[in-house]
mmCIF file with all atom_site columns, C-alpha atoms in Angstrom:
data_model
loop_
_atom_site.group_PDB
_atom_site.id
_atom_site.type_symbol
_atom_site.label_atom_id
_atom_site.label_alt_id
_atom_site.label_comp_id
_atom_site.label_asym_id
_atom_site.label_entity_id
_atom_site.label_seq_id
_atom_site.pdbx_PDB_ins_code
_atom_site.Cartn_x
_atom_site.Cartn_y
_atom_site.Cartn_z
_atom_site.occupancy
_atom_site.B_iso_or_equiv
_atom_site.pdbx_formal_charge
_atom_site.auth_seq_id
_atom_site.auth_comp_id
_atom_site.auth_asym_id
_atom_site.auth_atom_id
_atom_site.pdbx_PDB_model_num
ATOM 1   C CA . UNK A 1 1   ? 1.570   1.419  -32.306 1.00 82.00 ? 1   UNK A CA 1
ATOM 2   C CA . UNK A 1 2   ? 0.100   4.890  -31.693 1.00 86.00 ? 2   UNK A CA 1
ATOM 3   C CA . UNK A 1 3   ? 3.668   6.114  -30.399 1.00 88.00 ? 3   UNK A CA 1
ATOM 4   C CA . UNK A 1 4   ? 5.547   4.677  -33.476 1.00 91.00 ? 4   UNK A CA 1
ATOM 5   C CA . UNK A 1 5   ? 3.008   6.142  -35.275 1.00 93.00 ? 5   UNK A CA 1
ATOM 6   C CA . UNK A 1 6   ? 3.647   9.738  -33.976 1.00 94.00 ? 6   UNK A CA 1
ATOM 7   C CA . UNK A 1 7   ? 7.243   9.085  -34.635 1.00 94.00 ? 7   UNK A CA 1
ATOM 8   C CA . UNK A 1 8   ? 6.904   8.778  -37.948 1.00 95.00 ? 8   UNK A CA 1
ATOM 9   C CA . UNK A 1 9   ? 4.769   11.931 -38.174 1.00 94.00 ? 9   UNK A CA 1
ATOM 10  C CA . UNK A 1 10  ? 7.249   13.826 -35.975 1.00 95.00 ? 10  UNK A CA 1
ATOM 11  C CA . UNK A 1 11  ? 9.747   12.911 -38.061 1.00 95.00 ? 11  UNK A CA 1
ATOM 12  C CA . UNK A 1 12  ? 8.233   13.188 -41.158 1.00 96.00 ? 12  UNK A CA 1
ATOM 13  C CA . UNK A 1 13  ? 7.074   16.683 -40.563 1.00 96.00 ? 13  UNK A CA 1
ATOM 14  C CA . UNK A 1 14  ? 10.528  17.588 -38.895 1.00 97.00 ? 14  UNK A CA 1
ATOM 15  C CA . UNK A 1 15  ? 12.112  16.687 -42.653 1.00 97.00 ? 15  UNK A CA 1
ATOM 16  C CA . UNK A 1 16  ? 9.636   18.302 -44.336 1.00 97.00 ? 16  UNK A CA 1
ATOM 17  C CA . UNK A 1 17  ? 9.605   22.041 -42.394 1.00 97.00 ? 17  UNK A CA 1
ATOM 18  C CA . UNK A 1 18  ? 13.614  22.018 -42.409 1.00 97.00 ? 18  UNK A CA 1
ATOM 19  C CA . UNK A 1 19  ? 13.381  20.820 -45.805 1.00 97.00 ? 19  UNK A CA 1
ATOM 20  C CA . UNK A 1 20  ? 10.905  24.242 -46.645 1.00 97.00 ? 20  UNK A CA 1
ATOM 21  C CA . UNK A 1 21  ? 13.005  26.396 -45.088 1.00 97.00 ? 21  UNK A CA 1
ATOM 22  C CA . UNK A 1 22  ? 16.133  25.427 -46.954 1.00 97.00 ? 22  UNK A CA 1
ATOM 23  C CA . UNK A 1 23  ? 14.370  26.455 -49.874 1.00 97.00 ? 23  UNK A CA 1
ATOM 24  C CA . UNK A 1 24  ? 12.942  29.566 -48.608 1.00 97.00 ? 24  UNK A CA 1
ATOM 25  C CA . UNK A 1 25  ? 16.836  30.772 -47.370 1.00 97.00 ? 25  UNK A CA 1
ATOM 26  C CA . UNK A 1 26  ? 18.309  29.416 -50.831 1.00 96.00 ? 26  UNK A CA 1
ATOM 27  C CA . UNK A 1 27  ? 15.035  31.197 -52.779 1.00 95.00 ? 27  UNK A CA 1
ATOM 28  C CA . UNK A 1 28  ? 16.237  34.963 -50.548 1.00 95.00 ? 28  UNK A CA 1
ATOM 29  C CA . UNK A 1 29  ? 19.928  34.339 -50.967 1.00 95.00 ? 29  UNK A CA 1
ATOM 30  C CA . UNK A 1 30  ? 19.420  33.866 -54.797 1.00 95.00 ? 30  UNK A CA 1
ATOM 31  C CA . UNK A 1 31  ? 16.794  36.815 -55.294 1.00 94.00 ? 31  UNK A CA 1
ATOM 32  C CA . UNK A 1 32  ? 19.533  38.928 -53.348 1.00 93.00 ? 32  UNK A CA 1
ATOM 33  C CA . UNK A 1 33  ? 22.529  38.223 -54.866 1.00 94.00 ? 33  UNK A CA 1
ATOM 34  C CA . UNK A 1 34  ? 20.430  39.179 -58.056 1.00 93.00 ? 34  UNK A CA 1
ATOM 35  C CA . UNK A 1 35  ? 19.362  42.199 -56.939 1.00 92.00 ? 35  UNK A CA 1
ATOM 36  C CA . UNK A 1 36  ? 22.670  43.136 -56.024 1.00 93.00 ? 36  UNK A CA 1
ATOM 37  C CA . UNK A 1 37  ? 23.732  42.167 -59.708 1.00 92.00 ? 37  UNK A CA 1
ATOM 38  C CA . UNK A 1 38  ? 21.254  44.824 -60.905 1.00 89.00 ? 38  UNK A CA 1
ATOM 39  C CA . UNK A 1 39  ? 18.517  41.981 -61.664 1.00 89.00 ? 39  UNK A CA 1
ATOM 40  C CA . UNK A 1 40  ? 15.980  40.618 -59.984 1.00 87.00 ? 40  UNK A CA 1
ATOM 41  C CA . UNK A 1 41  ? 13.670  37.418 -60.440 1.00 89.00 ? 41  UNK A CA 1
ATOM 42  C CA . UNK A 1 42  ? 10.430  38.082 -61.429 1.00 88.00 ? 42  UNK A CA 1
ATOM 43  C CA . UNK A 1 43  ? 8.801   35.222 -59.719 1.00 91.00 ? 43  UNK A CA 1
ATOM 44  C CA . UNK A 1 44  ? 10.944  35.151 -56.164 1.00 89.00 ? 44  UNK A CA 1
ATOM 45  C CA . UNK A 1 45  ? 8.097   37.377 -54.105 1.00 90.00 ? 45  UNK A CA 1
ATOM 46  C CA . UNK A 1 46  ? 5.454   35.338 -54.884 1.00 92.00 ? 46  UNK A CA 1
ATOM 47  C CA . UNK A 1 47  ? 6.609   31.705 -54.456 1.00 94.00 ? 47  UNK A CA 1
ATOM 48  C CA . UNK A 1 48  ? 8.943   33.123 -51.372 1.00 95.00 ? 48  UNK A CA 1
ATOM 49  C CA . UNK A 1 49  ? 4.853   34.055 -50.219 1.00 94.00 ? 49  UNK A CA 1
ATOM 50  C CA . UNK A 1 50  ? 3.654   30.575 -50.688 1.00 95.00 ? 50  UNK A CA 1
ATOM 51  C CA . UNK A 1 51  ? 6.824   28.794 -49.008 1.00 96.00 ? 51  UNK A CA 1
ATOM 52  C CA . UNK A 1 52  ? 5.895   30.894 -46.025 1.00 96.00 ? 52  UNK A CA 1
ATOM 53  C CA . UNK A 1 53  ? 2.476   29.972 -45.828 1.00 96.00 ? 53  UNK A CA 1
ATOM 54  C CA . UNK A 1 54  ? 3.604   26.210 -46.090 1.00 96.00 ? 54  UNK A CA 1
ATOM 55  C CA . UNK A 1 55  ? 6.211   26.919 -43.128 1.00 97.00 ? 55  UNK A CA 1
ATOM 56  C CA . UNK A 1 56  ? 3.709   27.820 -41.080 1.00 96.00 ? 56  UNK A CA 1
ATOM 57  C CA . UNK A 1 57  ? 0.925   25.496 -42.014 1.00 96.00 ? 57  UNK A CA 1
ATOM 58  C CA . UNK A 1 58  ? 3.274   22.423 -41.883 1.00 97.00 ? 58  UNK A CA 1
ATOM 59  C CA . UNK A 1 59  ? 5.159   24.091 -38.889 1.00 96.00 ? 59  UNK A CA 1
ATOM 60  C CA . UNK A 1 60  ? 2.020   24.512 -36.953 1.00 96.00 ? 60  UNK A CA 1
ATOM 61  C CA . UNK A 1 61  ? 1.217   20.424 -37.369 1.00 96.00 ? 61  UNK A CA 1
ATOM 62  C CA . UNK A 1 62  ? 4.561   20.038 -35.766 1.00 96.00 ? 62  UNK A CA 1
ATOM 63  C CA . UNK A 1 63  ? 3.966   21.757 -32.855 1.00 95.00 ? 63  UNK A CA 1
ATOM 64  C CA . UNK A 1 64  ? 0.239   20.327 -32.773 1.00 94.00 ? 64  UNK A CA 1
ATOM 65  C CA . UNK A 1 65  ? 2.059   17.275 -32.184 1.00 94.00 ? 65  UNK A CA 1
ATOM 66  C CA . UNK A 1 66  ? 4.669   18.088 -29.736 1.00 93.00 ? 66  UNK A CA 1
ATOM 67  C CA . UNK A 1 67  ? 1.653   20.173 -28.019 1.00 90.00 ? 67  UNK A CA 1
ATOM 68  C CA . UNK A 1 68  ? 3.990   23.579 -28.412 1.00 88.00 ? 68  UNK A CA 1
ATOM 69  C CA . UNK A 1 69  ? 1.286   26.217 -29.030 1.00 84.00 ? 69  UNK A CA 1
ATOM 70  C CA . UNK A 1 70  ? 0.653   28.682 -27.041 1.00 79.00 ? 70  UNK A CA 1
ATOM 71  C CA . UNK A 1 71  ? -1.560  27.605 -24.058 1.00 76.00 ? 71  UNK A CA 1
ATOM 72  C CA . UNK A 1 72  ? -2.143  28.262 -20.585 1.00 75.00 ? 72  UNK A CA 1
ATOM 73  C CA . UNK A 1 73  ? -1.083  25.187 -18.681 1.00 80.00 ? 73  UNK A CA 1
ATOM 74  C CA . UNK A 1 74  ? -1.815  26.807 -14.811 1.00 81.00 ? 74  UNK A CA 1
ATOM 75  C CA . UNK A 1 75  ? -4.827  28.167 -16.111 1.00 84.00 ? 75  UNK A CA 1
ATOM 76  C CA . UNK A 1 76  ? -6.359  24.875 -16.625 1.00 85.00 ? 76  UNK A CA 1
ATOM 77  C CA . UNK A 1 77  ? -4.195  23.239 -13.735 1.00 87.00 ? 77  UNK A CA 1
ATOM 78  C CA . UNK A 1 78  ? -5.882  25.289 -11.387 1.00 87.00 ? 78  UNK A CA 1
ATOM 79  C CA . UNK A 1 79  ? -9.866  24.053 -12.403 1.00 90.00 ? 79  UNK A CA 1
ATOM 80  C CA . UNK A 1 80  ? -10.200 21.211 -10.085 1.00 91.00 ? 80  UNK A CA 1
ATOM 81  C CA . UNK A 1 81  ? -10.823 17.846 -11.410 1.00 91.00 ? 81  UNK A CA 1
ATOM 82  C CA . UNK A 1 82  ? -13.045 16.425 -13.207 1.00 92.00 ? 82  UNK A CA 1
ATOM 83  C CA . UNK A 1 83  ? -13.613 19.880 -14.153 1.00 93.00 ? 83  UNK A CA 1
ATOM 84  C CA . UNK A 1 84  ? -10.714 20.374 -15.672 1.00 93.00 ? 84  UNK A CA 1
ATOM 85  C CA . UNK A 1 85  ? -11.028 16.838 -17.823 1.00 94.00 ? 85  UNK A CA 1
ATOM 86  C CA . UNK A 1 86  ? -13.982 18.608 -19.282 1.00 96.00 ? 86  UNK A CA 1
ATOM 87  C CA . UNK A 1 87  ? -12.162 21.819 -19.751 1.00 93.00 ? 87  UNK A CA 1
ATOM 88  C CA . UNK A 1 88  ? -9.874  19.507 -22.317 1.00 93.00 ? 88  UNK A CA 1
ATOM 89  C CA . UNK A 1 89  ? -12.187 18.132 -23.950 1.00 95.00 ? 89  UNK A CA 1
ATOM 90  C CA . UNK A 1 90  ? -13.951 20.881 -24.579 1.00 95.00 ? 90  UNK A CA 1
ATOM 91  C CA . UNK A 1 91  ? -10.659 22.980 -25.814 1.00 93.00 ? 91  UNK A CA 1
ATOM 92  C CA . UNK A 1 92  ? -10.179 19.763 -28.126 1.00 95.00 ? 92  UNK A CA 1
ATOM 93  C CA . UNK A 1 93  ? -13.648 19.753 -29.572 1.00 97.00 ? 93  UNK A CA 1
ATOM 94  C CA . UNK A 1 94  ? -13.286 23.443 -30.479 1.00 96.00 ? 94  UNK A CA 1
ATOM 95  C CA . UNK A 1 95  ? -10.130 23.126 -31.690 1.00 95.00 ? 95  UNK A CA 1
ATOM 96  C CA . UNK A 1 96  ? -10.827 20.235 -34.102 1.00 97.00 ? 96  UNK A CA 1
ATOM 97  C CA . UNK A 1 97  ? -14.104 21.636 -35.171 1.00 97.00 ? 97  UNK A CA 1
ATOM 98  C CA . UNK A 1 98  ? -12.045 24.737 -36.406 1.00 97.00 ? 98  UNK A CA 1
ATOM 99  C CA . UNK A 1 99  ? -9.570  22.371 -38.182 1.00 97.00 ? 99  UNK A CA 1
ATOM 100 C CA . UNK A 1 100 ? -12.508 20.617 -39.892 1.00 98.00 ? 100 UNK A CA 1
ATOM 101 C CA . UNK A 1 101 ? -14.063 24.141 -40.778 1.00 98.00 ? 101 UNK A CA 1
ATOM 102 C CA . UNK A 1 102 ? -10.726 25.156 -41.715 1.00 97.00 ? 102 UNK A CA 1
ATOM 103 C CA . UNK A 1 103 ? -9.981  21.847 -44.372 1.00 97.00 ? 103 UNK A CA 1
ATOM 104 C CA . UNK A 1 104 ? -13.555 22.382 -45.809 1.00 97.00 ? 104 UNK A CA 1
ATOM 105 C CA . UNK A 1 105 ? -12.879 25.953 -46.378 1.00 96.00 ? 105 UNK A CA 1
ATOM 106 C CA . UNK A 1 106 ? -9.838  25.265 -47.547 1.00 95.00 ? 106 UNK A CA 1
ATOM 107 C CA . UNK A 1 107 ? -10.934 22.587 -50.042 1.00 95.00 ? 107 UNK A CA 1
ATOM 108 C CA . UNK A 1 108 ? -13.540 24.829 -51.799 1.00 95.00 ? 108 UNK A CA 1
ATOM 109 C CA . UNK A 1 109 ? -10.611 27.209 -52.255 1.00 92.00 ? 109 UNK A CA 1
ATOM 110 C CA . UNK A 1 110 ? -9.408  25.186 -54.149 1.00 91.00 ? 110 UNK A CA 1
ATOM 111 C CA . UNK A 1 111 ? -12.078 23.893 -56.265 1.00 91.00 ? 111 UNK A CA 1
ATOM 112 C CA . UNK A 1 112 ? -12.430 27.632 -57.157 1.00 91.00 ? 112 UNK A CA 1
ATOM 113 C CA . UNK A 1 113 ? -8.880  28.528 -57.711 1.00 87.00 ? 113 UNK A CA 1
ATOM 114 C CA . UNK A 1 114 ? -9.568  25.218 -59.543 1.00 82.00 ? 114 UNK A CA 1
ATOM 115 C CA . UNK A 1 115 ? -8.012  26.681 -63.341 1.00 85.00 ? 115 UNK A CA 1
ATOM 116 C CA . UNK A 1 116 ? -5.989  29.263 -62.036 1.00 91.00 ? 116 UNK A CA 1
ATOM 117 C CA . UNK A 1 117 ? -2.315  29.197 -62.133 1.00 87.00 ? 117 UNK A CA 1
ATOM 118 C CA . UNK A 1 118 ? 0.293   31.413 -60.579 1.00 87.00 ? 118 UNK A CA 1
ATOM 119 C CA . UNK A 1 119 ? 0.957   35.280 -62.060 1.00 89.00 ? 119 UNK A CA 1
ATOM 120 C CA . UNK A 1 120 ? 4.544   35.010 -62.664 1.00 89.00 ? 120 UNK A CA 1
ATOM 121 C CA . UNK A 1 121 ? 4.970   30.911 -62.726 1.00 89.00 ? 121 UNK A CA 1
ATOM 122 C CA . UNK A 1 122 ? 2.324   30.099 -65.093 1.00 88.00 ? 122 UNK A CA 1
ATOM 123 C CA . UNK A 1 123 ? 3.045   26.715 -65.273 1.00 91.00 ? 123 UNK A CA 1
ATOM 124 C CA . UNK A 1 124 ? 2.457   26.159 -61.505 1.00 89.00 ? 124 UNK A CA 1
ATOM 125 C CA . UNK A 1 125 ? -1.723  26.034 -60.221 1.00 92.00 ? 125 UNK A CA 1
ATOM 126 C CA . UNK A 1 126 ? -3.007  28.000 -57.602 1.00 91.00 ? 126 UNK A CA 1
ATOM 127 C CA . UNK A 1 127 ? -4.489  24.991 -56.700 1.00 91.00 ? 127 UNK A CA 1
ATOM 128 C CA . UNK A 1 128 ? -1.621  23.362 -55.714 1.00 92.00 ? 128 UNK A CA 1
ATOM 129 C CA . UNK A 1 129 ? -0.301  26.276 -53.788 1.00 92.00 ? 129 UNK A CA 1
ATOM 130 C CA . UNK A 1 130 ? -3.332  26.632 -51.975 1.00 92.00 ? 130 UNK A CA 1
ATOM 131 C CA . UNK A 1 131 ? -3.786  22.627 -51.244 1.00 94.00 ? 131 UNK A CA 1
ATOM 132 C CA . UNK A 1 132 ? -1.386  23.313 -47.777 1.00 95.00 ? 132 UNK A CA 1
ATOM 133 C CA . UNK A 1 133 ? -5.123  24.890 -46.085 1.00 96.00 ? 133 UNK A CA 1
ATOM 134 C CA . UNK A 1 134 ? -6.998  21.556 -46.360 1.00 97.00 ? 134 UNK A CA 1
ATOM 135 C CA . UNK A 1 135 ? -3.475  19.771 -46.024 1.00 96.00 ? 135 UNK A CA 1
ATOM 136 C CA . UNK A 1 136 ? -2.345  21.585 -43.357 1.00 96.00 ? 136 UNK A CA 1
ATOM 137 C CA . UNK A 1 137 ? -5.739  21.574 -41.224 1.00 97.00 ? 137 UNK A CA 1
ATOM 138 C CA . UNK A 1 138 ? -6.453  17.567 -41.589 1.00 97.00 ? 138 UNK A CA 1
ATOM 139 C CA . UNK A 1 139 ? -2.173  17.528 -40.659 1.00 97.00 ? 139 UNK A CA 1
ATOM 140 C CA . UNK A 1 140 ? -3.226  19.086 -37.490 1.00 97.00 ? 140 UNK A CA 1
ATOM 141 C CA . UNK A 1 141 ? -6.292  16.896 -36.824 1.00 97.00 ? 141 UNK A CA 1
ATOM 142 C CA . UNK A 1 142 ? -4.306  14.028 -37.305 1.00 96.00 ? 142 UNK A CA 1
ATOM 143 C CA . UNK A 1 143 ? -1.300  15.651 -35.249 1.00 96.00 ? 143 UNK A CA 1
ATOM 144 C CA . UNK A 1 144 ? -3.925  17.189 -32.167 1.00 96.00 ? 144 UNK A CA 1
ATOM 145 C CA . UNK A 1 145 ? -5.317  13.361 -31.858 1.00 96.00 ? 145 UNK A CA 1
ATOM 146 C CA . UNK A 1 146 ? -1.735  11.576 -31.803 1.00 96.00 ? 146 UNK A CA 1
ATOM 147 C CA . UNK A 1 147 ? -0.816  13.820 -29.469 1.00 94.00 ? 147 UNK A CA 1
ATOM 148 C CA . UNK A 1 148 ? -3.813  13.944 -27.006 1.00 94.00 ? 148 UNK A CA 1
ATOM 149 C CA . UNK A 1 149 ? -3.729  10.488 -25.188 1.00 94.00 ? 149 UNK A CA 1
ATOM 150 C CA . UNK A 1 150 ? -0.233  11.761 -23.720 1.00 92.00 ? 150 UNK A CA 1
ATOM 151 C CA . UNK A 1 151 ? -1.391  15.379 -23.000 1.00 92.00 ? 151 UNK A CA 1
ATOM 152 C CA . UNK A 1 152 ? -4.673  14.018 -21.105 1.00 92.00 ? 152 UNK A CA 1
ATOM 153 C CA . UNK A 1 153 ? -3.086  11.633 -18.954 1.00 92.00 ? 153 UNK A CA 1
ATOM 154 C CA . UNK A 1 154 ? -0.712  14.599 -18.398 1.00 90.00 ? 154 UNK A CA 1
ATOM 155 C CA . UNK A 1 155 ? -2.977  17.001 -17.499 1.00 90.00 ? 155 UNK A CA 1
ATOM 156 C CA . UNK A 1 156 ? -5.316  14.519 -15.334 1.00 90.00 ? 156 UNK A CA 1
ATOM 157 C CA . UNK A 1 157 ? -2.151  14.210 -13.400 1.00 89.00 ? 157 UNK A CA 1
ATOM 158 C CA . UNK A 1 158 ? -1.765  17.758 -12.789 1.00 87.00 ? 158 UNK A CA 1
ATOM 159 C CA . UNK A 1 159 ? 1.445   17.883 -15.198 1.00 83.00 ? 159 UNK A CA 1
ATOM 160 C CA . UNK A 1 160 ? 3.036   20.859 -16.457 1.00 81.00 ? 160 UNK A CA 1
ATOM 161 C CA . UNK A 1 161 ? 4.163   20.855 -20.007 1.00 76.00 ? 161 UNK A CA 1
ATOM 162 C CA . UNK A 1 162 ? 5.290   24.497 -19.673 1.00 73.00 ? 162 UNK A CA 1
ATOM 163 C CA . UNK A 1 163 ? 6.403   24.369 -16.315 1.00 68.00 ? 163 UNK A CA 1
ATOM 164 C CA . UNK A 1 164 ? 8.797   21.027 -16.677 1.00 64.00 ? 164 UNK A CA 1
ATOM 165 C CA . UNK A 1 165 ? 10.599  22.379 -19.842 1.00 67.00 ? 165 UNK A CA 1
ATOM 166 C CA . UNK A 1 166 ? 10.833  26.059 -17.906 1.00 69.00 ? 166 UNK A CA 1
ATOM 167 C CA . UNK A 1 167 ? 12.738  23.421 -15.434 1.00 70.00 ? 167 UNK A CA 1
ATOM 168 C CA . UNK A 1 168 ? 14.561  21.404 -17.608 1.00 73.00 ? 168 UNK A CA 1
ATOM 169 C CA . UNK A 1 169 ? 16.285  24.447 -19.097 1.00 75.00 ? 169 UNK A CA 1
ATOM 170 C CA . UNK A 1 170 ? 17.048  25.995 -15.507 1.00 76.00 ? 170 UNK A CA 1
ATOM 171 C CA . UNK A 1 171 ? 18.269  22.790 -14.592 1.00 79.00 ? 171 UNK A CA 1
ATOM 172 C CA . UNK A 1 172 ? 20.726  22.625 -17.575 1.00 78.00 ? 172 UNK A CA 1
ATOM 173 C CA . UNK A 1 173 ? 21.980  25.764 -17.484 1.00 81.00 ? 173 UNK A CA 1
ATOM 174 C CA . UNK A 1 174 ? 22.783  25.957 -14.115 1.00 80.00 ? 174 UNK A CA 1
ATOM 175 C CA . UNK A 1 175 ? 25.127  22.730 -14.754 1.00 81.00 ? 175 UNK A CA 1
ATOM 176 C CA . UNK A 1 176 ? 26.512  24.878 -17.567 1.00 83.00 ? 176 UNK A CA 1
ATOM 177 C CA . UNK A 1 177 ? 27.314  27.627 -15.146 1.00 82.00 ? 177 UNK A CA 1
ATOM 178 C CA . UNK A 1 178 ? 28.832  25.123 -12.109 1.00 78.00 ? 178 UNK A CA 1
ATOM 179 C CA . UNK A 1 179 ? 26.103  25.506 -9.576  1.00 65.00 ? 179 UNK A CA 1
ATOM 180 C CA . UNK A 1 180 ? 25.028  22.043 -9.660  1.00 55.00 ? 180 UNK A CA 1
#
């Protein structure tokens, strides 16, 4: 259940992100081929802004879930156990307190940005521009927690998540280059 459930996040997300930048690339290869026309769209820098933000916001759930931020996996592989157990969960409880700080925040953004709408798309609210900081933050909650039963049995282990894909890509492109 929990697997099949992270599936369908992974995937989900996956869509979504590719989906984002499609529109960013199509957005910047419109608003250049109008600039080079001796135009330019009034509008492109600041929803070009916001598709950013969303990128990296919806981008940063993704990783969340595959457990792709930056971290220091020997760091913590070098605390002896049980130690190091309460090393995670401590990481975890910080991180998810942020997250929950950060979708609060987020949410009375919005409630103040509440009957704004954008400068150059008027018919677009700020609101709804801004609703990827709560989104995004209860995304990564939700992402961090599918993703931690894995990572702690993992890391109880002693397992790498750095160190086996650092392998996995040595191993692979030594088969590219013959030395098997």
């Amino acid at each position: 259940m929990l697997n099949s459930l992270r599936r369908f996040f992974e995937v989900v997300l996956e869509y979504f992100v590719i989906f984002l930048m499609v529109i960013l690339t199509v957005i910047v290869v419109v608003a250049v081929i109008y600039r080079l026309l001796g135009s330019s769209l009034a509008w492109y820098d600041e929803v070009a802004a916001i598709l950013l933000a969303w990128i990296t916001y919806y981008g940063s759930a993704l990783a969340a879930l595959r457990r792709r931020h930056i971290g220091f996996d020997s760091v913590l592989l070098s605390i002896p156990m049980p130690t190091r157990m309460w090393a995670v969960a401590l990481a975890e409880a910080i991180t998810a307190g942020f997250f929950v700080l950060l979708a609060w925040a987020g949410y009375v953004v919005m409630t103040i940005l509440g009957g704004m709408s954008l400068v150059s798309l008027t018919w677009v609210p700020v609101s709804f521009t801004q609703s990827v900081i709560p989104v995004g933050a209860v995304l990564f909650l939700i992402c961090q927690a599918l993703s931690l039963p894995d990572y702690w049995r993992n890391t109880a282990r002693g397992v790498s998540l750095e160190h086996a894909e650092i392998e996995e890509e040595v191993e692979a492109e030594m088969k590219k280059a013959g030395n098997t």
